[in-house]
C-alpha cells in the first residue's frame, strides 16, 4: 500500500508478489515479525513464503513470483480453511474441512516447516477459524478453534494436543475468532451474534446481536469476521450481507454500521493504531476504510 502526503491523493494498493496456485486459496497469515506469510488452499496444501522488499514501493512496481521457502502438500485430507501463527512464530495451526487441526512446528532459523506435526481432533464439523493465545501462567500456547457441528469453541493445550475447555453459547457455526489482552477473545457466528469470552470464566461474558444498517430492528446477517484493536476498545465485524459494524467494547454500544461491500465479507483486520479497517469480500474487492476522525461522518473507502 502506498500513500501521498496530499489529502487529495487516494491510498493505492500495489501488488508486489503472486503465488500461482490452480486451486482456490482459502487462508493466509503473517508470522509475528511480518517477514514471512503462510498460505493454505483447496489443494490441501500450505506454503510458507518470504515477503519481498517493500521499502521502496512505487505505483509502477513489477509483480514478482512469490518466494516460496517451504511447502507441505497433502497436509490435510480436505481443503485448508484457516491458518494461524503462534506469537513466538514457532508453530502454525491449520484447520480444515476434514474436521481436523494440524499443529506444525516451524524452525525460524532455517525458515522451514519441521516434520513434527500434531493432529487435533476435537470438532465434529469443518473447522472455520483458529487463533492462538499465550497461557502466561505456564508460558505455553493455547489454541482456540471453532467451526460447524456442535457449535462449540475449543481451547487446546498446544504442548499435549488435549482440549482443556469446550465453550458453549452459540447456536450456529463459529465463523470467526479474534484474541487480545491475554485472556479475552471474541467470536462471530452464523447465529448472527458476537460473543465476548474470558478464559478465566466458563462461559461468554457479553453478547451482541447487531442490527442492519438501514435503521430497522431486524437482526444483521451471519457474522463472518471479527477483529479488535490492540487496546481492546474497538471491535469491527464483517457480515454475510456485506455490512460492517464498529462497536465500542468498553461502552457496550454500536458506533456505526455501513456497507463497504455488495457480498459476504470473509475477512477483516485493523491496522496497528486502528486508523484503517481492511475487509475482503466475495464481491471480488478489498476495501480499505479510513476510521480516523468522527465516526458519524461518511466513511472513506478505497476498493480494489
Coordinates of C-alpha atoms in Angstrom, one line a residue:
X1 CA 0.0 0.0 0.0
X2 CA 1.3 3.4 -0.9
X3 CA 0.2 6.9 0.1
X4 CA 0.8 10.5 -0.7
X5 CA 1.1 13.4 1.6
X6 CA -1.5 15.4 -0.3
X7 CA -5.0 15.0 1.1
X8 CA -6.4 15.0 -2.4
X9 CA -4.4 11.8 -3.2
X10 CA -6.0 8.5 -2.5
X11 CA -4.3 5.5 -1.0
X12 CA -3.4 2.9 -3.5
X13 CA -2.8 -0.9 -3.4
X14 CA 0.3 -2.1 -5.2
X15 CA 0.7 -5.8 -6.0
X16 CA 4.2 -6.9 -5.3
X17 CA 4.1 -10.7 -5.4
X18 CA 2.0 -13.5 -6.9
X19 CA 1.6 -17.1 -5.7
X20 CA 0.4 -19.3 -8.6
X21 CA -2.0 -22.0 -7.5
X22 CA -4.6 -23.8 -9.5
X23 CA -7.0 -24.4 -6.6
X24 CA -8.8 -21.6 -4.7
X25 CA -6.7 -20.1 -1.8
X26 CA -8.7 -20.1 1.4
X27 CA -6.4 -18.7 4.1
X28 CA -3.3 -16.6 4.6
X29 CA -1.5 -15.1 7.6
X30 CA 1.7 -13.3 8.5
X31 CA 4.2 -14.6 11.1
X32 CA 4.8 -12.4 14.2
X33 CA 7.7 -10.5 12.7
X34 CA 6.0 -9.9 9.4
X35 CA 8.8 -11.2 7.1
X36 CA 7.1 -14.5 6.2
X37 CA 3.5 -15.4 5.4
X38 CA 1.7 -18.8 5.2
X39 CA -1.0 -19.7 2.6
X40 CA -3.5 -22.5 2.5
X41 CA -5.6 -23.7 -0.3
X42 CA -8.2 -26.2 -1.6
X43 CA -5.4 -28.5 -2.7
X44 CA -4.9 -29.4 1.0
X45 CA -1.5 -27.7 0.9
X46 CA 0.2 -24.9 2.8
X47 CA 3.1 -22.7 1.6
X48 CA 5.5 -20.5 3.6
X49 CA 6.7 -17.5 1.6
X50 CA 9.1 -14.7 2.2
X51 CA 7.9 -11.1 2.0
X52 CA 9.7 -9.2 -0.7
X53 CA 11.5 -5.9 0.0
X54 CA 8.7 -3.3 0.2
X55 CA 10.8 -0.3 1.4
X56 CA 10.7 1.5 -1.9
X57 CA 7.4 0.6 -3.5
X58 CA 6.2 2.7 -6.4
X59 CA 2.9 2.6 -8.4
X60 CA 4.9 1.1 -11.3
X61 CA 6.2 -1.8 -9.2
X62 CA 6.6 -5.0 -11.2
X63 CA 4.9 -8.1 -9.8
X64 CA 7.3 -10.8 -8.9
X65 CA 6.6 -14.5 -8.3
X66 CA 6.2 -15.3 -4.6
X67 CA 9.4 -16.5 -2.9
X68 CA 8.3 -19.9 -1.6
X69 CA 10.7 -21.1 1.2
X70 CA 8.8 -24.2 2.1
X71 CA 5.7 -26.2 1.1
X72 CA 3.7 -29.1 2.7
X73 CA 1.5 -31.0 0.3
X74 CA -1.5 -33.1 1.4
X75 CA -1.3 -31.8 4.9
X76 CA -5.0 -32.4 5.2
X77 CA -7.4 -34.7 3.5
X78 CA -9.7 -31.8 2.5
X79 CA -9.2 -28.1 1.8
X80 CA -7.3 -25.9 4.3
X81 CA -9.9 -23.4 5.6
X82 CA -7.9 -21.4 8.1
X83 CA -4.3 -20.7 9.3
X84 CA -2.7 -19.0 12.3
X85 CA 0.9 -18.5 13.5
X86 CA 1.5 -18.6 17.3
X87 CA 3.0 -15.5 18.9
X88 CA 6.6 -16.9 19.1
X89 CA 6.5 -17.9 15.4
X90 CA 7.4 -21.5 16.1
X91 CA 4.0 -23.1 15.5
X92 CA 1.5 -23.0 12.6
X93 CA -2.1 -24.2 13.1
X94 CA -4.1 -25.2 10.1
X95 CA -7.8 -26.0 10.2
X96 CA -9.6 -28.0 7.5
X97 CA -12.9 -29.1 6.1
X98 CA -11.8 -32.6 7.2
X99 CA -12.7 -31.6 10.8
X100 CA -9.1 -31.7 12.0
X101 CA -6.4 -29.2 13.0
X102 CA -2.7 -29.8 12.4
X103 CA -0.1 -28.1 14.6
X104 CA 3.1 -27.9 12.6
X105 CA 6.4 -26.8 14.1
X106 CA 8.3 -24.1 12.2
X107 CA 12.1 -23.6 12.5
X108 CA 12.5 -19.8 12.3
X109 CA 16.3 -20.1 12.0
X110 CA 16.0 -22.1 8.7
X111 CA 12.6 -20.8 7.7
X112 CA 11.4 -24.4 7.2
X113 CA 8.5 -26.5 8.4
X114 CA 9.7 -29.4 10.5
X115 CA 8.3 -32.9 10.3
X116 CA 6.9 -32.6 13.8
X117 CA 3.1 -32.4 13.5
X118 CA 0.3 -32.9 16.0
X119 CA -3.2 -33.9 15.0
X120 CA -6.0 -32.3 16.9
X121 CA -9.4 -33.9 16.6
X122 CA -12.0 -32.1 18.7
X123 CA -14.5 -30.9 16.2
X124 CA -17.4 -32.8 14.6
X125 CA -17.7 -30.4 11.7
X126 CA -15.5 -28.3 9.3
X127 CA -13.0 -26.1 11.2
X128 CA -13.7 -22.5 10.2
X129 CA -11.2 -20.5 12.3
X130 CA -8.2 -20.9 14.6
X131 CA -6.2 -18.5 16.7
X132 CA -3.6 -18.6 19.5
X133 CA -3.4 -17.3 23.0
X134 CA -0.5 -17.5 25.4
X135 CA -1.0 -19.0 28.8
X136 CA 1.1 -16.7 30.9
X137 CA 0.9 -18.9 34.0
X138 CA 2.7 -21.8 32.2
X139 CA 4.3 -20.0 29.2
X140 CA 2.6 -22.3 26.7
X141 CA 0.5 -21.6 23.7
X142 CA -3.2 -22.3 23.8
X143 CA -5.2 -22.9 20.6
X144 CA -8.7 -21.6 20.3
X145 CA -10.8 -23.1 17.4
X146 CA -14.3 -23.1 16.2
X147 CA -16.4 -24.3 13.3
X148 CA -19.5 -26.2 12.2
X149 CA -21.1 -29.2 14.0
X150 CA -21.7 -28.8 17.7
X151 CA -21.2 -25.0 17.7
X152 CA -18.6 -25.2 20.5
X153 CA -15.4 -23.3 20.8
X154 CA -12.5 -25.5 21.9
X155 CA -9.4 -24.4 23.9
X156 CA -6.5 -26.9 23.3
X157 CA -3.1 -27.1 25.1
X158 CA -0.6 -27.0 22.2
X159 CA 2.0 -29.0 24.2
X160 CA -0.2 -32.0 24.6
X161 CA -2.9 -31.6 22.0
X162 CA -5.5 -32.2 24.7
X163 CA -8.6 -29.9 24.8
X164 CA -8.9 -28.2 28.2
X165 CA -12.1 -26.3 27.6
X166 CA -15.2 -26.6 25.5
X167 CA -17.2 -23.4 25.5
X168 CA -20.9 -23.4 24.7
X169 CA -23.2 -20.5 23.8
X170 CA -23.5 -20.1 20.1
X171 CA -26.4 -21.8 18.3
X172 CA -24.8 -21.7 14.8
X173 CA -21.5 -22.4 13.3
X174 CA -18.5 -20.5 14.5
X175 CA -17.2 -18.4 11.6
X176 CA -14.5 -16.1 13.1
X177 CA -12.4 -15.8 16.2
X178 CA -10.1 -13.0 17.5
X179 CA -8.0 -12.8 20.7
X180 CA -6.5 -9.8 22.6
X181 CA -5.3 -8.8 26.0
X182 CA -4.0 -12.2 27.1
X183 CA -7.3 -13.7 28.2
X184 CA -10.1 -12.2 26.1
X185 CA -11.4 -13.2 22.7
X186 CA -14.4 -12.6 20.5
X187 CA -16.3 -15.0 18.3
X188 CA -18.7 -14.4 15.3
X189 CA -21.3 -16.9 14.3
X190 CA -23.8 -18.0 11.8
X191 CA -26.4 -17.4 14.6
X192 CA -25.9 -13.6 13.9
X193 CA -24.3 -12.8 17.2
X194 CA -20.9 -11.8 18.5
X195 CA -19.9 -13.1 21.9
X196 CA -17.1 -12.0 24.2
X197 CA -15.2 -14.6 26.2
X198 CA -12.8 -14.5 29.1
X199 CA -10.7 -17.7 29.5
X200 CA -10.9 -17.2 33.3
X201 CA -14.7 -17.7 33.0
X202 CA -16.5 -20.8 31.9
X203 CA -19.0 -19.0 29.6
X204 CA -19.3 -15.9 27.5
X205 CA -19.4 -12.6 29.3
X206 CA -21.2 -10.4 26.8
X207 CA -23.3 -10.9 23.7
X208 CA -24.0 -8.5 20.8
X209 CA -26.9 -9.0 18.3
X210 CA -26.1 -6.4 15.6
X211 CA -28.9 -4.9 13.6
X212 CA -28.9 -4.0 10.0
X213 CA -27.5 -0.5 9.0
X214 CA -30.9 0.5 7.5
X215 CA -32.0 1.6 10.9
X216 CA -34.6 -1.2 11.4
X217 CA -34.9 -3.7 14.2
X218 CA -34.2 -6.8 12.2
X219 CA -31.0 -8.7 13.1
X220 CA -28.0 -8.4 10.9
X221 CA -26.8 -11.4 8.9
X222 CA -24.3 -14.0 9.9
X223 CA -21.1 -12.7 11.5
X224 CA -18.3 -13.9 9.2
X225 CA -15.3 -11.8 10.5
X226 CA -14.4 -10.1 13.8
X227 CA -11.4 -8.1 14.8
X228 CA -10.5 -6.0 17.8
X229 CA -7.9 -3.2 18.1
X230 CA -4.8 -3.7 20.4
X231 CA -6.3 -1.6 23.2
X232 CA -9.4 -3.8 23.3
X233 CA -11.6 -0.7 22.8
X234 CA -12.9 -1.1 19.2
X235 CA -14.4 -4.2 17.7
X236 CA -15.2 -4.4 13.9
X237 CA -17.4 -7.1 12.4
X238 CA -18.0 -8.1 8.8
X239 CA -21.2 -9.8 7.8
X240 CA -22.7 -12.1 5.2
X241 CA -24.7 -9.2 3.8
X242 CA -21.6 -7.0 3.1
X243 CA -22.2 -4.8 6.2
X244 CA -19.6 -3.7 8.7
X245 CA -20.2 -2.7 12.3
X246 CA -18.0 -0.6 14.6
X247 CA -18.6 -1.3 18.3
X248 CA -17.2 0.4 21.4
X249 CA -16.3 -2.5 23.7
X250 CA -15.8 -0.6 26.9
X251 CA -19.0 1.5 26.5
X252 CA -21.0 -1.5 25.1
X253 CA -22.5 0.5 22.2
X254 CA -22.6 0.5 18.4
X255 CA -20.7 3.4 17.0
X256 CA -21.6 2.9 13.3
X257 CA -22.8 0.5 10.7
X258 CA -22.0 0.8 7.0
X259 CA -21.8 -1.3 3.9
X260 CA -18.5 -1.3 2.1
X261 CA -19.3 -4.5 0.0
X262 CA -22.1 -5.9 -2.0
X263 CA -21.5 -9.5 -1.0
X264 CA -20.3 -11.5 2.0
X265 CA -17.3 -10.2 3.9
X266 CA -14.9 -13.1 4.6
X267 CA -12.1 -11.4 6.5
X268 CA -11.4 -8.1 8.4
X269 CA -8.5 -6.6 10.2
X270 CA -7.5 -3.3 11.8
X271 CA -4.2 -1.5 11.3
X272 CA -1.8 -1.2 14.3
X273 CA -3.3 2.1 15.6
X274 CA -6.8 1.3 14.4
X275 CA -6.8 4.0 11.8
X276 CA -7.7 1.7 8.9
X277 CA -10.0 -1.2 8.6
X278 CA -9.3 -3.6 5.7
X279 CA -12.0 -6.1 4.5
X280 CA -12.1 -8.7 1.8
X281 CA -15.4 -9.9 0.2
X282 CA -17.0 -12.4 -2.2
X283 CA -17.7 -9.3 -4.4
X284 CA -14.1 -9.7 -5.5
X285 CA -12.9 -6.5 -3.9
X286 CA -10.7 -5.4 -0.9
X287 CA -11.9 -2.3 0.9
X288 CA -9.7 0.0 3.0
X289 CA -11.7 2.2 5.2
X290 CA -10.2 5.3 7.0
X291 CA -11.6 5.3 10.5
X292 CA -9.8 8.5 11.6
X293 CA -11.9 11.4 12.8
X294 CA -15.6 11.4 13.6
X295 CA -17.3 8.1 13.0
X296 CA -20.6 9.8 12.3
X297 CA -19.3 11.2 9.0
X298 CA -19.4 9.2 5.8
X299 CA -16.7 6.6 5.8
X300 CA -13.8 6.9 3.4
X301 CA -13.1 3.7 1.4
X302 CA -10.7 2.6 -1.3
X303 CA -11.6 -0.5 -3.2
X304 CA -9.5 -2.8 -5.4

